[in-house]
């Protein structure tokens, strides 16, 4: 696949407006194959590529004076069918493309009768960016968003597509797309999930979700005991 043409002179600013820079070229791929084509074409020229999500994080990892990939067109959510799962894998799973905003992910899951198990307070983050930067939700018994990831597709520095999974596996081998190499390794998987972009350009991930539910809130008023200021 041929890489889509870049935009020249497109300024990038993060959500808080504290970081602004001007990359030489900005690409906006709409598919995982387009991401691979972009990275491969730039790697042949010895160029490095940075990637931006929704710009919610305050780290300077996105800033560059070279090539930038923006993920707002790399969106979509699909349900994983049973015949895609390795033997013994049970549950409900979806694959979300990296640039999918959490609000859109929630809407797509609701239409399927599903929901995330836990979420943070911001819904405008890209799902890949939120997970790569260690975003967590609330609840002592609930893990961070990274705990929901079961499989990650990424593009390495040479433009090759790789699917990274735990050593026990997740996807049936014959259901892995042509041209995608499987890496089933626990250390690699853990490194990739919260990798802040340094382990490869994540293009999609499989999330462990649950049937939709109604969340109830209980508020309790407690009156504090008076404090004797003479004892402080």
GROMACS .gro file of C-alpha atoms in nm:
model
  232
    1UNK     CA    1   0.000   0.000   0.000
    2UNK     CA    2   0.122   0.350  -0.083
    3UNK     CA    3   0.161   0.601   0.198
    4UNK     CA    4  -0.096   0.882   0.192
    5UNK     CA    5   0.037   1.230   0.113
    6UNK     CA    6   0.141   1.446   0.409
    7UNK     CA    7   0.031   1.797   0.502
    8UNK     CA    8   0.309   2.053   0.521
    9UNK     CA    9   0.306   2.327   0.782
   10UNK     CA   10   0.034   2.188   1.012
   11UNK     CA   11   0.095   2.310   1.367
   12UNK     CA   12   0.018   2.076   1.656
   13UNK     CA   13  -0.094   2.186   2.003
   14UNK     CA   14  -0.181   1.965   2.297
   15UNK     CA   15  -0.506   1.983   2.493
   16UNK     CA   16  -0.378   2.224   2.759
   17UNK     CA   17  -0.213   2.450   2.502
   18UNK     CA   18   0.122   2.424   2.681
   19UNK     CA   19   0.298   2.245   2.395
   20UNK     CA   20   0.298   2.370   2.037
   21UNK     CA   21   0.533   2.272   1.759
   22UNK     CA   22   0.554   2.258   1.382
   23UNK     CA   23   0.643   1.917   1.235
   24UNK     CA   24   0.792   1.906   0.887
   25UNK     CA   25   0.523   1.670   0.762
   26UNK     CA   26   0.194   1.554   0.915
   27UNK     CA   27   0.027   1.230   0.811
   28UNK     CA   28  -0.331   1.127   0.895
   29UNK     CA   29  -0.369   0.756   0.809
   30UNK     CA   30  -0.711   0.591   0.809
   31UNK     CA   31  -0.595   0.228   0.835
   32UNK     CA   32  -0.326   0.015   0.995
   33UNK     CA   33  -0.179  -0.065   0.653
   34UNK     CA   34  -0.147   0.308   0.581
   35UNK     CA   35   0.044   0.353   0.907
   36UNK     CA   36   0.282   0.074   0.806
   37UNK     CA   37   0.331   0.230   0.462
   38UNK     CA   38   0.412   0.570   0.612
   39UNK     CA   39   0.664   0.433   0.861
   40UNK     CA   40   0.827   0.210   0.597
   41UNK     CA   41   0.862   0.497   0.350
   42UNK     CA   42   1.014   0.728   0.610
   43UNK     CA   43   1.245   0.454   0.744
   44UNK     CA   44   1.388   0.407   0.396
   45UNK     CA   45   1.492   0.772   0.412
   46UNK     CA   46   1.637   0.738   0.759
   47UNK     CA   47   1.360   0.946   0.911
   48UNK     CA   48   1.192   0.887   1.245
   49UNK     CA   49   0.818   0.919   1.300
   50UNK     CA   50   0.634   1.042   1.608
   51UNK     CA   51   0.266   0.983   1.676
   52UNK     CA   52   0.000   1.193   1.848
   53UNK     CA   53  -0.325   1.088   2.013
   54UNK     CA   54  -0.572   1.339   2.152
   55UNK     CA   55  -0.299   1.547   2.317
   56UNK     CA   56  -0.425   1.492   2.671
   57UNK     CA   57  -0.088   1.394   2.821
   58UNK     CA   58   0.164   1.663   2.917
   59UNK     CA   59   0.480   1.473   2.826
   60UNK     CA   60   0.699   1.601   2.543
   61UNK     CA   61   0.713   1.265   2.363
   62UNK     CA   62   0.504   1.387   2.069
   63UNK     CA   63   0.711   1.695   1.989
   64UNK     CA   64   0.933   1.666   1.682
   65UNK     CA   65   1.066   1.870   1.391
   66UNK     CA   66   1.031   1.580   1.148
   67UNK     CA   67   0.735   1.354   1.068
   68UNK     CA   68   0.420   1.331   1.278
   69UNK     CA   69   0.135   1.081   1.248
   70UNK     CA   70  -0.200   1.202   1.381
   71UNK     CA   71  -0.446   0.932   1.480
   72UNK     CA   72  -0.785   1.104   1.457
   73UNK     CA   73  -0.876   0.914   1.137
   74UNK     CA   74  -0.752   0.578   1.270
   75UNK     CA   75  -1.077   0.496   1.445
   76UNK     CA   76  -1.331   0.217   1.475
   77UNK     CA   77  -1.446  -0.061   1.705
   78UNK     CA   78  -1.525  -0.420   1.604
   79UNK     CA   79  -1.637  -0.714   1.813
   80UNK     CA   80  -1.407  -1.016   1.827
   81UNK     CA   81  -1.583  -1.332   1.712
   82UNK     CA   82  -1.547  -1.660   1.899
   83UNK     CA   83  -1.365  -1.829   1.613
   84UNK     CA   84  -1.085  -1.570   1.638
   85UNK     CA   85  -1.003  -1.671   1.996
   86UNK     CA   86  -0.745  -1.928   2.095
   87UNK     CA   87  -0.883  -2.240   2.269
   88UNK     CA   88  -0.983  -2.175   2.629
   89UNK     CA   89  -1.029  -1.797   2.593
   90UNK     CA   90  -1.366  -1.687   2.731
   91UNK     CA   91  -1.532  -1.347   2.757
   92UNK     CA   92  -1.638  -1.049   2.551
   93UNK     CA   93  -1.372  -0.866   2.350
   94UNK     CA   94  -1.349  -0.581   2.099
   95UNK     CA   95  -1.070  -0.447   1.883
   96UNK     CA   96  -1.037  -0.069   1.893
   97UNK     CA   97  -0.823   0.123   1.646
   98UNK     CA   98  -0.567   0.340   1.822
   99UNK     CA   99  -0.717   0.682   1.756
  100UNK     CA  100  -1.067   0.595   1.873
  101UNK     CA  101  -1.177   0.846   2.135
  102UNK     CA  102  -1.304   0.694   2.457
  103UNK     CA  103  -1.642   0.866   2.418
  104UNK     CA  104  -1.683   0.702   2.077
  105UNK     CA  105  -1.565   0.369   2.217
  106UNK     CA  106  -1.832   0.392   2.487
  107UNK     CA  107  -2.101   0.464   2.227
  108UNK     CA  108  -1.989   0.172   2.009
  109UNK     CA  109  -1.986  -0.065   2.307
  110UNK     CA  110  -2.331   0.049   2.418
  111UNK     CA  111  -2.467  -0.031   2.072
  112UNK     CA  112  -2.330  -0.385   2.116
  113UNK     CA  113  -2.476  -0.420   2.466
  114UNK     CA  114  -2.127  -0.399   2.616
  115UNK     CA  115  -1.929  -0.164   2.840
  116UNK     CA  116  -1.579  -0.096   2.968
  117UNK     CA  117  -1.502  -0.245   3.308
  118UNK     CA  118  -1.339   0.074   3.435
  119UNK     CA  119  -1.268   0.424   3.304
  120UNK     CA  120  -1.091   0.743   3.397
  121UNK     CA  121  -1.258   1.083   3.420
  122UNK     CA  122  -1.176   1.205   3.067
  123UNK     CA  123  -1.361   1.071   2.762
  124UNK     CA  124  -1.185   1.271   2.489
  125UNK     CA  125  -0.857   1.076   2.512
  126UNK     CA  126  -0.764   0.832   2.238
  127UNK     CA  127  -0.785   0.479   2.372
  128UNK     CA  128  -0.427   0.394   2.273
  129UNK     CA  129  -0.292   0.713   2.427
  130UNK     CA  130  -0.486   0.663   2.749
  131UNK     CA  131  -0.354   0.310   2.788
  132UNK     CA  132   0.003   0.388   2.679
  133UNK     CA  133   0.033   0.657   2.946
  134UNK     CA  134  -0.103   0.442   3.228
  135UNK     CA  135  -0.447   0.599   3.271
  136UNK     CA  136  -0.645   0.448   3.557
  137UNK     CA  137  -1.002   0.463   3.676
  138UNK     CA  138  -1.133   0.428   4.028
  139UNK     CA  139  -1.205   0.145   4.270
  140UNK     CA  140  -0.962  -0.049   4.488
  141UNK     CA  141  -1.053  -0.378   4.318
  142UNK     CA  142  -1.028  -0.249   3.959
  143UNK     CA  143  -0.705  -0.225   3.766
  144UNK     CA  144  -0.585   0.047   3.529
  145UNK     CA  145  -0.703   0.049   3.167
  146UNK     CA  146  -0.389  -0.145   3.070
  147UNK     CA  147  -0.527  -0.445   3.260
  148UNK     CA  148  -0.804  -0.475   3.000
  149UNK     CA  149  -0.567  -0.522   2.704
  150UNK     CA  150  -0.535  -0.874   2.563
  151UNK     CA  151  -0.361  -0.815   2.229
  152UNK     CA  152  -0.179  -0.524   2.063
  153UNK     CA  153  -0.110  -0.458   1.694
  154UNK     CA  154   0.176  -0.221   1.621
  155UNK     CA  155   0.409  -0.105   1.347
  156UNK     CA  156   0.781  -0.134   1.425
  157UNK     CA  157   1.052   0.110   1.323
  158UNK     CA  158   1.096  -0.056   0.983
  159UNK     CA  159   0.725  -0.037   0.895
  160UNK     CA  160   0.648  -0.402   0.970
  161UNK     CA  161   0.318  -0.496   1.134
  162UNK     CA  162   0.344  -0.703   1.452
  163UNK     CA  163   0.080  -0.852   1.682
  164UNK     CA  164   0.202  -0.878   2.041
  165UNK     CA  165   0.026  -1.109   2.285
  166UNK     CA  166   0.099  -1.293   2.612
  167UNK     CA  167   0.289  -1.620   2.582
  168UNK     CA  168  -0.029  -1.824   2.641
  169UNK     CA  169  -0.174  -1.667   2.325
  170UNK     CA  170  -0.503  -1.500   2.247
  171UNK     CA  171  -0.568  -1.511   1.871
  172UNK     CA  172  -0.602  -1.834   1.675
  173UNK     CA  173  -0.293  -1.849   1.458
  174UNK     CA  174  -0.483  -1.895   1.132
  175UNK     CA  175  -0.691  -1.582   1.204
  176UNK     CA  176  -0.392  -1.347   1.219
  177UNK     CA  177  -0.403  -1.118   0.910
  178UNK     CA  178  -0.162  -1.180   0.626
  179UNK     CA  179   0.152  -0.972   0.666
  180UNK     CA  180   0.121  -0.946   1.044
  181UNK     CA  181   0.387  -1.126   1.250
  182UNK     CA  182   0.282  -1.276   1.584
  183UNK     CA  183   0.503  -1.217   1.887
  184UNK     CA  184   0.373  -1.414   2.185
  185UNK     CA  185   0.599  -1.311   2.471
  186UNK     CA  186   0.503  -1.194   2.819
  187UNK     CA  187   0.783  -0.940   2.864
  188UNK     CA  188   0.729  -0.791   2.521
  189UNK     CA  189   0.354  -0.770   2.580
  190UNK     CA  190   0.390  -0.590   2.913
  191UNK     CA  191   0.642  -0.350   2.761
  192UNK     CA  192   0.418  -0.265   2.467
  193UNK     CA  193   0.092  -0.205   2.657
  194UNK     CA  194   0.218   0.089   2.864
  195UNK     CA  195   0.501   0.175   2.627
  196UNK     CA  196   0.439   0.550   2.578
  197UNK     CA  197   0.514   0.496   2.210
  198UNK     CA  198   0.877   0.386   2.242
  199UNK     CA  199   0.817   0.017   2.163
  200UNK     CA  200   0.646   0.078   1.832
  201UNK     CA  201   0.352   0.268   1.690
  202UNK     CA  202   0.038   0.101   1.829
  203UNK     CA  203  -0.237   0.079   1.567
  204UNK     CA  204  -0.506  -0.122   1.749
  205UNK     CA  205  -0.568  -0.328   2.059
  206UNK     CA  206  -0.809  -0.588   2.190
  207UNK     CA  207  -0.996  -0.495   2.508
  208UNK     CA  208  -1.163  -0.727   2.758
  209UNK     CA  209  -1.507  -0.575   2.807
  210UNK     CA  210  -1.826  -0.681   2.987
  211UNK     CA  211  -2.202  -0.678   2.934
  212UNK     CA  212  -2.355  -0.333   2.973
  213UNK     CA  213  -2.459  -0.240   3.325
  214UNK     CA  214  -2.618   0.040   3.524
  215UNK     CA  215  -2.391   0.208   3.776
  216UNK     CA  216  -2.561   0.321   4.096
  217UNK     CA  217  -2.420   0.580   4.334
  218UNK     CA  218  -2.478   0.592   4.708
  219UNK     CA  219  -2.390   0.906   4.902
  220UNK     CA  220  -2.367   0.905   5.280
  221UNK     CA  221  -2.349   1.212   5.504
  222UNK     CA  222  -2.136   1.177   5.814
  223UNK     CA  223  -2.101   1.445   6.078
  224UNK     CA  224  -1.746   1.478   6.206
  225UNK     CA  225  -1.679   1.496   6.577
  226UNK     CA  226  -1.586   1.844   6.705
  227UNK     CA  227  -1.212   1.902   6.737
  228UNK     CA  228  -1.070   2.047   7.057
  229UNK     CA  229  -0.823   2.309   6.936
  230UNK     CA  230  -0.638   2.301   7.269
  231UNK     CA  231  -0.527   1.946   7.196
  232UNK     CA  232  -0.366   2.027   6.861
   0.00000   0.00000   0.00000
